[in-house]
Short mmCIF file of C-alpha atoms in Angstrom, two decimals:
data_model
loop_
_atom_site.label_atom_id
_atom_site.label_comp_id
_atom_site.label_asym_id
_atom_site.label_seq_id
_atom_site.Cartn_x
_atom_site.Cartn_y
_atom_site.Cartn_z
CA UNK G 1 21.18 28.21 -11.92
CA UNK G 2 17.72 27.46 -10.50
CA UNK G 3 14.26 28.03 -11.98
CA UNK G 4 11.33 28.12 -9.58
CA UNK G 5 7.54 28.25 -9.82
CA UNK G 6 5.46 29.38 -6.82
CA UNK G 7 1.74 28.69 -6.38
CA UNK G 8 -0.47 31.30 -8.08
CA UNK G 9 -2.17 33.35 -5.37
CA UNK G 10 -4.89 34.97 -7.50
CA UNK G 11 -8.21 33.47 -6.45
CA UNK G 12 -9.45 30.83 -8.88
CA UNK G 13 -6.19 30.59 -10.83
CA UNK G 14 -5.40 26.90 -11.36
CA UNK G 15 -2.53 27.10 -13.82
CA UNK G 16 1.12 26.58 -13.00
CA UNK G 17 4.17 27.84 -14.93
CA UNK G 18 6.28 24.70 -14.51
CA UNK G 19 5.20 21.14 -15.28
CA UNK G 20 7.14 17.90 -14.73
CA UNK G 21 7.57 17.53 -18.49
CA UNK G 22 8.91 21.08 -18.98
CA UNK G 23 11.22 20.59 -15.98
CA UNK G 24 12.88 17.66 -17.74
CA UNK G 25 13.54 19.86 -20.78
CA UNK G 26 14.87 22.70 -18.60
CA UNK G 27 17.28 20.33 -16.87
CA UNK G 28 18.75 19.52 -20.30
CA UNK G 29 19.49 23.25 -20.61
CA UNK G 30 21.53 23.05 -17.43
CA UNK G 31 18.96 24.34 -14.92
CA UNK G 32 17.80 22.91 -11.61
CA UNK G 33 14.10 23.31 -10.88
CA UNK G 34 12.13 24.01 -7.70
CA UNK G 35 8.39 24.30 -7.16
CA UNK G 36 6.19 25.22 -4.24
CA UNK G 37 4.35 22.32 -2.65
CA UNK G 38 0.86 22.03 -4.14
CA UNK G 39 1.54 24.50 -6.96
CA UNK G 40 0.38 22.05 -9.61
CA UNK G 41 -2.37 20.23 -7.71
CA UNK G 42 -5.22 22.20 -9.32
CA UNK G 43 -3.77 21.37 -12.75
CA UNK G 44 -3.44 17.64 -11.90
CA UNK G 45 0.36 17.74 -11.42
CA UNK G 46 1.19 16.15 -8.08
CA UNK G 47 4.23 16.87 -5.93
CA UNK G 48 5.24 13.26 -6.45
CA UNK G 49 5.28 13.77 -10.24
CA UNK G 50 7.53 16.80 -9.79
CA UNK G 51 9.87 14.89 -7.50
CA UNK G 52 10.04 12.04 -10.02
CA UNK G 53 11.08 14.57 -12.69
CA UNK G 54 13.93 15.76 -10.47
CA UNK G 55 12.19 18.93 -9.23
CA UNK G 56 12.79 19.97 -5.62
CA UNK G 57 9.49 20.62 -3.83
CA UNK G 58 9.73 23.50 -1.31
CA UNK G 59 7.13 24.18 1.38
CA UNK G 60 6.44 27.90 0.87
CA UNK G 61 6.49 30.60 -1.80
CA UNK G 62 9.13 32.50 0.19
CA UNK G 63 11.44 29.49 -0.13
CA UNK G 64 10.96 29.43 -3.89
CA UNK G 65 11.61 33.18 -4.28
CA UNK G 66 14.66 32.94 -2.04
CA UNK G 67 16.23 29.97 -3.82
CA UNK G 68 15.34 30.54 -7.48
CA UNK G 69 17.44 32.69 -9.81
CA UNK G 70 14.61 32.65 -12.36
CA UNK G 71 10.98 32.77 -11.19
CA UNK G 72 8.26 31.67 -13.63
CA UNK G 73 4.65 32.70 -12.98
CA UNK G 74 1.35 32.86 -14.81
CA UNK G 75 -0.39 35.91 -13.34
CA UNK G 76 1.37 39.25 -12.70
CA UNK G 77 3.03 39.24 -9.27
CA UNK G 78 1.09 40.71 -6.37
CA UNK G 79 2.77 43.35 -4.12
CA UNK G 80 3.46 40.66 -1.49
CA UNK G 81 5.33 38.64 -4.13
CA UNK G 82 7.32 41.64 -5.34
CA UNK G 83 8.53 42.11 -1.77
CA UNK G 84 10.07 38.62 -1.89
CA UNK G 85 12.02 39.37 -5.09
CA UNK G 86 15.69 40.29 -4.98
CA UNK G 87 18.13 42.21 -7.14
CA UNK G 88 19.50 40.29 -10.13
CA UNK G 89 16.57 37.87 -10.21
CA UNK G 90 14.75 37.17 -13.49
CA UNK G 91 10.95 37.08 -13.50
CA UNK G 92 9.01 35.58 -16.41
CA UNK G 93 5.24 36.05 -16.32
CA UNK G 94 2.23 37.61 -17.93
CA UNK G 95 2.53 41.27 -16.91
CA UNK G 96 0.40 43.57 -19.15
CA UNK G 97 2.87 46.43 -18.72
CA UNK G 98 0.68 49.05 -20.42
CA UNK G 99 -1.86 48.67 -17.60
CA UNK G 100 0.59 48.05 -14.74
CA UNK G 101 2.93 51.03 -14.58
CA UNK G 102 3.14 50.86 -10.76
CA UNK G 103 4.15 47.21 -10.90
CA UNK G 104 6.94 48.03 -13.37
CA UNK G 105 8.24 50.71 -11.02
CA UNK G 106 8.17 48.28 -8.09
CA UNK G 107 10.09 45.64 -10.04
CA UNK G 108 12.58 48.24 -11.25
CA UNK G 109 13.13 49.34 -7.68
CA UNK G 110 13.89 45.75 -6.71
CA UNK G 111 16.43 45.42 -9.53
CA UNK G 112 14.52 42.55 -11.13
CA UNK G 113 14.86 41.75 -14.84
CA UNK G 114 11.30 41.09 -15.99
CA UNK G 115 10.18 39.38 -19.19
CA UNK G 116 6.48 39.75 -20.00
CA UNK G 117 5.14 36.75 -21.90
CA UNK G 118 2.33 38.92 -23.26
CA UNK G 119 4.91 41.18 -24.94
CA UNK G 120 6.61 38.50 -27.06
CA UNK G 121 6.69 39.95 -30.60
CA UNK G 122 4.39 38.26 -33.07
CA UNK G 123 7.06 37.29 -35.57
CA UNK G 124 7.67 33.85 -37.06
CA UNK G 125 10.72 33.04 -34.95
CA UNK G 126 8.82 33.79 -31.73
CA UNK G 127 5.73 31.64 -32.38
CA UNK G 128 7.02 28.91 -30.05
CA UNK G 129 7.00 31.49 -27.20
CA UNK G 130 3.66 33.13 -28.04
CA UNK G 131 1.83 32.43 -24.79
CA UNK G 132 -1.00 34.83 -25.70
CA UNK G 133 -1.87 32.66 -28.70
CA UNK G 134 -1.56 29.48 -26.64
CA UNK G 135 -4.03 30.77 -24.06
CA UNK G 136 -6.32 32.36 -26.66
CA UNK G 137 -6.57 29.03 -28.48
CA UNK G 138 -7.78 27.37 -25.28
CA UNK G 139 -10.12 30.27 -24.47
CA UNK G 140 -11.79 30.05 -27.89
CA UNK G 141 -12.35 26.32 -27.54
CA UNK G 142 -13.62 26.61 -23.98
CA UNK G 143 -15.97 29.47 -24.92
CA UNK G 144 -17.88 27.12 -27.22
CA UNK G 145 -18.02 24.43 -24.51
CA UNK G 146 -19.36 26.96 -21.98
CA UNK G 147 -21.90 28.17 -24.53
CA UNK G 148 -23.06 24.60 -25.12
CA UNK G 149 -23.36 24.05 -21.36
CA UNK G 150 -25.72 27.02 -21.10
CA UNK G 151 -27.57 26.45 -24.37
CA UNK G 152 -30.79 24.46 -24.26
CA UNK G 153 -30.45 22.64 -27.57
CA UNK G 154 -28.07 20.62 -29.72
CA UNK G 155 -25.45 22.32 -31.84
CA UNK G 156 -26.01 19.95 -34.75
CA UNK G 157 -29.33 19.49 -36.52
CA UNK G 158 -31.15 16.17 -36.16
CA UNK G 159 -34.20 14.47 -37.61
CA UNK G 160 -35.65 11.92 -35.20
CA UNK G 161 -38.89 10.08 -34.68
CA UNK G 162 -39.70 12.66 -32.01
CA UNK G 163 -39.30 15.56 -34.40
CA UNK G 164 -36.81 17.76 -36.24
CA UNK G 165 -34.09 19.68 -34.38
CA UNK G 166 -32.64 22.65 -36.30
CA UNK G 167 -28.88 23.28 -36.06
CA UNK G 168 -27.71 26.11 -33.82
CA UNK G 169 -26.49 29.31 -35.46
CA UNK G 170 -23.26 30.67 -34.01
CA UNK G 171 -21.72 34.10 -34.68
CA UNK G 172 -18.05 34.61 -33.82
CA UNK G 173 -16.94 38.24 -33.65
CA UNK G 174 -13.20 38.53 -34.25
CA UNK G 175 -11.14 35.96 -36.14
CA UNK G 176 -7.91 36.05 -34.20
CA UNK G 177 -6.50 32.95 -32.53
CA UNK G 178 -9.40 32.69 -30.06
CA UNK G 179 -11.96 33.36 -32.77
CA UNK G 180 -10.56 30.74 -35.14
CA UNK G 181 -10.47 28.19 -32.32
CA UNK G 182 -14.12 28.96 -31.55
CA UNK G 183 -15.04 28.69 -35.24
CA UNK G 184 -13.34 25.31 -35.55
CA UNK G 185 -15.02 23.96 -32.42
CA UNK G 186 -18.50 25.22 -33.29
CA UNK G 187 -18.26 23.90 -36.84
CA UNK G 188 -17.05 20.49 -35.68
CA UNK G 189 -20.03 20.28 -33.32
CA UNK G 190 -22.38 20.76 -36.27
CA UNK G 191 -23.44 24.38 -35.82
CA UNK G 192 -24.03 26.75 -38.71
CA UNK G 193 -21.20 29.18 -38.02
CA UNK G 194 -20.80 32.79 -39.10
CA UNK G 195 -17.77 34.96 -38.39
CA UNK G 196 -16.93 38.65 -38.66
CA UNK G 197 -13.62 40.47 -38.60
CA UNK G 198 -12.51 43.96 -39.64
CA UNK G 199 -9.66 42.38 -41.62
CA UNK G 200 -11.08 41.12 -44.94
CA UNK G 201 -7.93 39.04 -45.57
CA UNK G 202 -9.04 36.51 -42.91
CA UNK G 203 -12.16 35.62 -44.92
CA UNK G 204 -10.32 32.79 -46.67
CA UNK G 205 -9.21 31.29 -43.33
CA UNK G 206 -12.77 31.48 -41.98
CA UNK G 207 -14.31 29.87 -45.05
CA UNK G 208 -11.66 27.14 -45.13
CA UNK G 209 -12.86 26.09 -41.66
CA UNK G 210 -16.44 25.67 -42.85
CA UNK G 211 -17.82 28.99 -41.57
CA UNK G 212 -19.39 31.85 -43.50
CA UNK G 213 -17.64 35.23 -43.47
CA UNK G 214 -19.93 38.18 -42.76
CA UNK G 215 -19.14 40.92 -45.28
CA UNK G 216 -20.01 44.58 -44.85
CA UNK G 217 -21.17 46.77 -47.72
CA UNK G 218 -18.73 49.47 -46.68
CA UNK G 219 -15.64 50.84 -48.42
CA UNK G 220 -13.37 50.62 -45.36
CA UNK G 221 -14.17 46.93 -45.04
CA UNK G 222 -12.13 46.36 -48.18
CA UNK G 223 -9.10 48.13 -46.74
CA UNK G 224 -6.40 46.76 -44.46
CA UNK G 225 -7.87 46.50 -40.98
CA UNK G 226 -4.76 45.02 -39.42
CA UNK G 227 -2.50 46.80 -36.95
CA UNK G 228 1.08 46.14 -35.93
CA UNK G 229 1.51 42.87 -34.04
CA UNK G 230 -1.18 40.84 -35.78
CA UNK G 231 -4.16 42.51 -34.08
CA UNK G 232 -7.06 44.34 -35.65
CA UNK G 233 -6.80 48.12 -35.85
CA UNK G 234 -9.41 50.43 -34.27
CA UNK G 235 -12.21 51.22 -36.72
CA UNK G 236 -13.52 54.60 -37.79
CA UNK G 237 -16.90 55.83 -36.42
CA UNK G 238 -18.48 55.31 -39.85
CA UNK G 239 -17.26 51.74 -40.06
CA UNK G 240 -18.44 51.08 -36.51
CA UNK G 241 -21.96 52.24 -37.39
CA UNK G 242 -22.06 49.95 -40.44
CA UNK G 243 -20.78 47.13 -38.24
CA UNK G 244 -23.46 47.64 -35.59
CA UNK G 245 -26.15 47.86 -38.26
CA UNK G 246 -25.06 44.46 -39.59
CA UNK G 247 -25.04 42.96 -36.08
CA UNK G 248 -28.59 44.22 -35.49
CA UNK G 249 -29.67 42.38 -38.64
CA UNK G 250 -28.02 39.17 -37.47
CA UNK G 251 -29.09 39.29 -33.79
CA UNK G 252 -32.62 37.80 -34.19
CA UNK G 253 -31.20 34.82 -36.12
CA UNK G 254 -28.26 33.92 -33.87
CA UNK G 255 -28.51 31.36 -31.06
CA UNK G 256 -24.96 31.84 -29.76
CA UNK G 257 -22.64 34.84 -30.03
CA UNK G 258 -18.96 34.50 -29.09
CA UNK G 259 -17.16 37.83 -28.96
CA UNK G 260 -13.35 37.94 -28.95
CA UNK G 261 -12.61 41.52 -30.04
CA UNK G 262 -9.82 42.98 -27.91
CA UNK G 263 -6.72 45.05 -28.68
CA UNK G 264 -3.98 44.83 -26.01
CA UNK G 265 -3.64 48.00 -23.98
CA UNK G 266 -7.12 49.27 -24.89
CA UNK G 267 -10.57 48.91 -23.32
CA UNK G 268 -12.73 46.31 -25.07
CA UNK G 269 -14.88 47.88 -27.83
CA UNK G 270 -18.65 47.67 -27.32
CA UNK G 271 -19.94 45.60 -30.23
CA UNK G 272 -22.96 43.66 -28.93
CA UNK G 273 -25.24 46.30 -27.49
CA UNK G 274 -28.23 45.96 -25.18
CA UNK G 275 -30.76 46.29 -28.00
CA UNK G 276 -29.06 43.42 -29.85
CA UNK G 277 -29.37 41.21 -26.78
CA UNK G 278 -33.06 42.19 -26.57
CA UNK G 279 -33.52 41.11 -30.21
CA UNK G 280 -32.14 37.59 -29.58
CA UNK G 281 -34.38 34.59 -28.93
CA UNK G 282 -34.95 33.43 -25.32
CA UNK G 283 -32.43 30.76 -24.39
CA UNK G 284 -29.68 32.26 -26.55
CA UNK G 285 -26.16 32.68 -25.18
CA UNK G 286 -23.52 35.40 -25.44
CA UNK G 287 -19.95 34.47 -24.44
CA UNK G 288 -17.76 37.55 -23.94
CA UNK G 289 -14.05 36.73 -24.06
CA UNK G 290 -13.19 40.40 -23.53
CA UNK G 291 -14.89 40.57 -20.12
CA UNK G 292 -11.60 41.25 -18.29
CA UNK G 293 -11.24 44.57 -20.16
CA UNK G 294 -14.86 45.70 -19.83
CA UNK G 295 -16.46 43.31 -22.30
CA UNK G 296 -17.76 43.61 -25.86
CA UNK G 297 -21.36 43.29 -24.64
CA UNK G 298 -23.19 46.03 -22.75
CA UNK G 299 -24.56 43.55 -20.23
CA UNK G 300 -21.33 41.67 -19.46
CA UNK G 301 -20.36 41.35 -15.79
CA UNK G 302 -16.82 40.07 -15.21
CA UNK G 303 -16.62 36.55 -13.73
CA UNK G 304 -20.40 36.13 -13.72
CA UNK G 305 -23.22 34.68 -15.82
CA UNK G 306 -26.12 37.11 -16.05
CA UNK G 307 -29.49 36.67 -17.70
CA UNK G 308 -31.24 39.46 -19.57
CA UNK G 309 -34.92 40.31 -19.23
CA UNK G 310 -35.72 38.30 -22.38
CA UNK G 311 -33.88 35.17 -21.18
CA UNK G 312 -30.48 35.55 -22.89
CA UNK G 313 -27.48 34.41 -20.86
CA UNK G 314 -24.31 36.55 -20.99
CA UNK G 315 -21.19 34.68 -19.85
CA UNK G 316 -18.40 36.96 -18.63
CA UNK G 317 -15.82 34.53 -17.27
CA UNK G 318 -12.24 35.83 -17.24
CA UNK G 319 -10.58 32.49 -16.52
CA UNK G 320 -11.32 30.35 -19.59
CA UNK G 321 -7.74 28.96 -19.84
CA UNK G 322 -7.74 28.23 -16.10
CA UNK G 323 -10.89 26.13 -16.56
CA UNK G 324 -8.71 23.76 -18.61
CA UNK G 325 -5.74 24.02 -16.27
CA UNK G 326 -3.94 20.84 -17.26
CA UNK G 327 -3.87 21.69 -20.96
CA UNK G 328 -3.17 25.39 -20.50
CA UNK G 329 -0.39 24.76 -17.96
CA UNK G 330 1.24 22.31 -20.34
CA UNK G 331 1.21 24.81 -23.22
CA UNK G 332 2.27 27.76 -21.08
CA UNK G 333 5.12 25.82 -19.48
CA UNK G 334 6.28 24.87 -22.98
CA UNK G 335 6.26 28.56 -23.95
CA UNK G 336 8.37 29.31 -20.85
CA UNK G 337 10.76 26.50 -21.73
CA UNK G 338 11.24 27.90 -25.25
CA UNK G 339 11.89 31.34 -23.77
CA UNK G 340 14.56 29.86 -21.51
CA UNK G 341 16.02 28.08 -24.53
CA UNK G 342 16.54 31.45 -26.24
CA UNK G 343 17.85 32.95 -22.99
CA UNK G 344 20.45 30.18 -22.68
CA UNK G 345 22.51 30.22 -25.89
CA UNK G 346 25.27 28.15 -24.30
CA UNK G 347 22.87 25.49 -22.97
CA UNK G 348 24.87 25.75 -19.75
CA UNK G 349 22.24 26.91 -17.27
CA UNK G 350 23.36 30.55 -17.50
CA UNK G 351 20.66 32.93 -18.81
CA UNK G 352 21.79 35.83 -21.00
CA UNK G 353 19.40 38.74 -21.53
CA UNK G 354 20.54 39.81 -24.99
CA UNK G 355 18.93 43.19 -25.64
CA UNK G 356 20.01 42.99 -29.30
CA UNK G 357 17.69 40.02 -29.86
CA UNK G 358 14.29 41.16 -31.17
CA UNK G 359 12.31 38.60 -29.18
CA UNK G 360 14.11 39.03 -25.86
CA UNK G 361 14.18 42.83 -26.20
CA UNK G 362 10.48 42.94 -27.01
CA UNK G 363 9.54 40.86 -23.97
CA UNK G 364 11.88 42.60 -21.49
CA UNK G 365 10.07 45.35 -19.58
CA UNK G 366 12.54 45.99 -16.72
CA UNK G 367 16.30 45.43 -16.84
CA UNK G 368 19.33 46.69 -14.89
CA UNK G 369 17.31 49.07 -12.73
CA UNK G 370 15.39 50.66 -15.62
CA UNK G 371 11.95 50.31 -17.19
CA UNK G 372 12.50 49.19 -20.80
CA UNK G 373 8.85 49.30 -21.85
CA UNK G 374 7.74 50.06 -24.53
CA UNK G 375 10.23 48.24 -26.77
CA UNK G 376 11.37 49.54 -30.16
CA UNK G 377 9.75 47.98 -33.25
CA UNK G 378 11.32 44.63 -34.24
CA UNK G 379 14.06 44.89 -36.86
CA UNK G 380 12.29 42.32 -39.00
CA UNK G 381 9.24 44.55 -39.15
CA UNK G 382 11.30 47.65 -39.94
CA UNK G 383 12.96 45.90 -42.88
CA UNK G 384 9.59 44.75 -44.17
CA UNK G 385 8.29 48.31 -44.11
CA UNK G 386 11.22 49.52 -46.22
CA UNK G 387 10.38 47.15 -49.06
CA UNK G 388 8.77 49.02 -51.98
CA UNK G 389 5.17 48.19 -52.69
CA UNK G 390 4.47 46.25 -55.83
CA UNK G 391 2.78 48.31 -58.52
CA UNK G 392 -0.21 46.55 -60.00
CA UNK G 393 0.23 46.05 -63.75
CA UNK G 394 -2.59 46.61 -66.19
CA UNK G 395 -4.13 43.84 -68.32
CA UNK G 396 -2.29 45.15 -71.41
CA UNK G 397 1.07 45.14 -69.60
CA UNK G 398 0.45 41.63 -68.30
CA UNK G 399 -0.46 40.38 -71.80
CA UNK G 400 2.65 42.00 -73.29
CA UNK G 401 4.85 40.44 -70.61
CA UNK G 402 3.37 36.98 -71.27
CA UNK G 403 3.89 37.35 -75.05
CA UNK G 404 7.54 38.39 -74.50
CA UNK G 405 8.11 35.42 -72.21
CA UNK G 406 6.57 33.04 -74.76
CA UNK G 407 8.72 34.44 -77.58
CA UNK G 408 11.87 34.05 -75.48
CA UNK G 409 10.94 30.43 -74.73
CA UNK G 410 10.30 29.69 -78.42
CA UNK G 411 13.61 31.24 -79.44
CA UNK G 412 15.43 29.18 -76.82
CA UNK G 413 13.80 25.98 -78.09
CA UNK G 414 14.64 26.85 -81.73
CA UNK G 415 18.31 27.30 -80.90
CA UNK G 416 18.34 24.04 -78.95
CA UNK G 417 16.91 22.19 -81.99
CA UNK G 418 19.45 23.79 -84.33
CA UNK G 419 22.36 22.89 -82.05
CA UNK G 420 21.00 19.37 -81.59
CA UNK G 421 20.70 18.89 -85.37
CA UNK G 422 24.29 20.02 -85.89
CA UNK G 423 25.58 17.68 -83.17
CA UNK G 424 23.58 14.77 -84.65
CA UNK G 425 24.98 15.46 -88.14
CA UNK G 426 28.55 15.58 -86.83
CA UNK G 427 28.13 12.34 -84.87
CA UNK G 428 26.41 10.62 -87.85
CA UNK G 429 29.26 11.48 -90.20
CA UNK G 430 31.63 9.22 -88.23
CA UNK G 431 29.37 6.73 -86.37
CA UNK G 432 27.93 3.48 -87.84
CA UNK G 433 24.28 3.34 -88.92
CA UNK G 434 23.25 0.94 -86.11
CA UNK G 435 24.54 3.39 -83.47
CA UNK G 436 22.73 6.33 -85.06
CA UNK G 437 19.37 4.53 -84.91
CA UNK G 438 19.67 4.10 -81.15
CA UNK G 439 21.18 7.56 -80.66
CA UNK G 440 18.32 9.33 -82.47
CA UNK G 441 15.71 7.40 -80.42
CA UNK G 442 17.60 8.33 -77.26
CA UNK G 443 17.83 12.03 -78.22
CA UNK G 444 14.11 12.20 -79.06
CA UNK G 445 13.22 10.48 -75.78
CA UNK G 446 15.27 13.02 -73.81
CA UNK G 447 13.66 15.92 -75.71
CA UNK G 448 10.09 14.66 -75.24
CA UNK G 449 10.70 13.84 -71.58
CA UNK G 450 12.19 17.28 -70.99
CA UNK G 451 9.22 19.02 -72.60
CA UNK G 452 6.71 16.96 -70.62
CA UNK G 453 8.33 17.55 -67.23
CA UNK G 454 9.34 21.18 -67.81
CA UNK G 455 5.75 22.27 -68.53
CA UNK G 456 4.29 20.70 -65.39
CA UNK G 457 3.40 22.93 -62.41
CA UNK G 458 5.87 22.61 -59.52
CA UNK G 459 3.17 21.42 -57.14
CA UNK G 460 2.54 18.38 -59.37
CA UNK G 461 6.17 17.32 -59.82
CA UNK G 462 6.31 14.74 -57.06
CA UNK G 463 3.15 12.74 -57.95
CA UNK G 464 3.88 13.05 -61.68
CA UNK G 465 7.49 11.92 -61.32
CA UNK G 466 6.40 9.01 -59.14
CA UNK G 467 3.84 7.65 -61.60
CA UNK G 468 5.95 8.30 -64.74
CA UNK G 469 8.92 6.60 -63.12
CA UNK G 470 6.76 3.57 -62.44
CA UNK G 471 5.32 3.48 -65.97
CA UNK G 472 8.64 4.20 -67.66
CA UNK G 473 10.07 1.13 -65.95
CA UNK G 474 8.95 -0.75 -69.05
CA UNK G 475 12.73 -0.87 -69.46
CA UNK G 476 12.57 -3.96 -67.27
CA UNK G 477 11.33 -5.89 -70.31
CA UNK G 478 14.49 -5.05 -72.24
CA UNK G 479 16.63 -6.12 -69.31
CA UNK G 480 14.80 -9.47 -69.06
CA UNK G 481 15.51 -10.15 -72.72
CA UNK G 482 19.24 -9.69 -72.08
CA UNK G 483 19.38 -12.03 -69.07
CA UNK G 484 20.08 -15.00 -71.33
CA UNK G 485 23.02 -13.34 -73.08
CA UNK G 486 26.27 -15.27 -73.45
CA UNK G 487 28.24 -12.27 -72.18
CA UNK G 488 28.75 -12.16 -68.40
CA UNK G 489 28.93 -8.35 -68.40
CA UNK G 490 25.60 -8.09 -70.23
CA UNK G 491 23.97 -10.52 -67.77
CA UNK G 492 25.25 -8.52 -64.76
CA UNK G 493 24.05 -5.23 -66.24
CA UNK G 494 20.67 -6.75 -67.09
CA UNK G 495 20.28 -8.11 -63.56
CA UNK G 496 21.10 -4.69 -62.09
CA UNK G 497 18.58 -3.12 -64.49
CA UNK G 498 15.87 -5.51 -63.32
CA UNK G 499 16.66 -4.74 -59.67
CA UNK G 500 16.63 -0.95 -60.11
CA UNK G 501 13.57 -1.00 -62.34
CA UNK G 502 11.69 -3.10 -59.76
CA UNK G 503 12.51 -0.59 -57.03
CA UNK G 504 11.36 2.17 -59.37
CA UNK G 505 8.03 0.46 -60.05
CA UNK G 506 7.08 -0.30 -56.45
CA UNK G 507 8.54 2.93 -55.09
CA UNK G 508 6.76 5.06 -57.66
CA UNK G 509 3.34 3.60 -56.94
CA UNK G 510 3.95 3.68 -53.17
CA UNK G 511 4.84 7.40 -53.22
CA UNK G 512 1.82 8.17 -55.40
CA UNK G 513 -0.49 6.22 -53.09
CA UNK G 514 0.82 8.03 -50.00
CA UNK G 515 0.40 11.43 -51.63
CA UNK G 516 -3.16 10.67 -52.70
CA UNK G 517 -3.92 9.51 -49.15
CA UNK G 518 -3.03 12.97 -47.89
CA UNK G 519 -6.11 14.35 -49.65
CA UNK G 520 -8.52 11.65 -48.55
CA UNK G 521 -10.81 12.11 -45.56
CA UNK G 522 -10.26 9.54 -42.84
#
């Protein structure tokens, strides 16, 4: 079958759903690929590059829609594109079905099977197809770059002969994929970065990236603020007031605010109000990543940069991923390719829409002449919900459990010693004295080694084993002493011992060195 990618017709959209590299991978799945002439030009993918990858370049979008069995797009199809679709065709694209009921009806009427890339369930198995996260990652990075382009100072602090430059202070609202990308970029540029999220469990992630988590002195802030699908849940009015109060305290100190708060299917919550903008210093910047859904800032205008009366710039671009079209097209095309991989279990170029598969069912919004949105909850999630919650044990219960565990371990060791003593006595009653000397040393060595290794934390086993193996290779000395033996068998065994002990020594130190290098800054 044939996969095709037409040129995106939305004004300013530079991305393309098929790249030469992804086309090569799709051909291995048994598909032929077609693309509209010039579809990848804005993303730096030439028609010649497509042709070299074995992709057929067609002159018009109508040719692509007519020839392709599977059509891959970035933006939701316009009515003129829906008219070119045909029954039995598969469309893969961003669709936002909760806001595009009329589009779903039109696609259903055409008999098109539609998979919305924005509806891929956020479960572990589907991460490779999570196009929302791919694009959000780019948007968060680009938001910091746009902020720097409109900010009149350095991000990092400097002390020069011409004077001292203080570091910029950046506040990131929302620590989802876009927020974390913005935090990482701002921190790497040297800014003092703060971040806020309604989910207190993300504080550790934020702090691990070098930013400071903004805590609220509010009871709800300590509760679970996460909703199904990995997004933040809507907050109560009381929590919202505490949140806004905290933002008003921070506003005069912040140089750059990057707001990423958005729940799919809902208008963007207003979090950075007009009075907060008025409290910011002249020259400050607000980047609103939720501009497409109304914006988190009162003054946001979609697709424009506006300046407030006190000289604060509010950036409301809705095309951050498109501003890095080469990178975003590459990631999105990879997401599409992984989707096709799941749709083609036989790797024979024949897509199978398996409605029993959680990922495919979650992304499918029209199928066999019916609207299949919204999907049922994923089975994985349902199973997780059925698991009983762990009951927190008290300090007394925990202490009693630890004492019982320790007693059991001591009893086990006592029985092992008793059994070992009996075995040693039985062996000693029939074995010569010279054998018993070596046997007892061997038994004690095994016991001590067992106790040393058994009581080491699992995370330390590899480095510990590596270094102890190297040190314990003192056995090489014994082997060297036996090299001059008159017995050929002894000489062969000694030589083998030297060889294996040498490998143990060098290998042990090499493994240890490589593991320590993992924790060293380059």
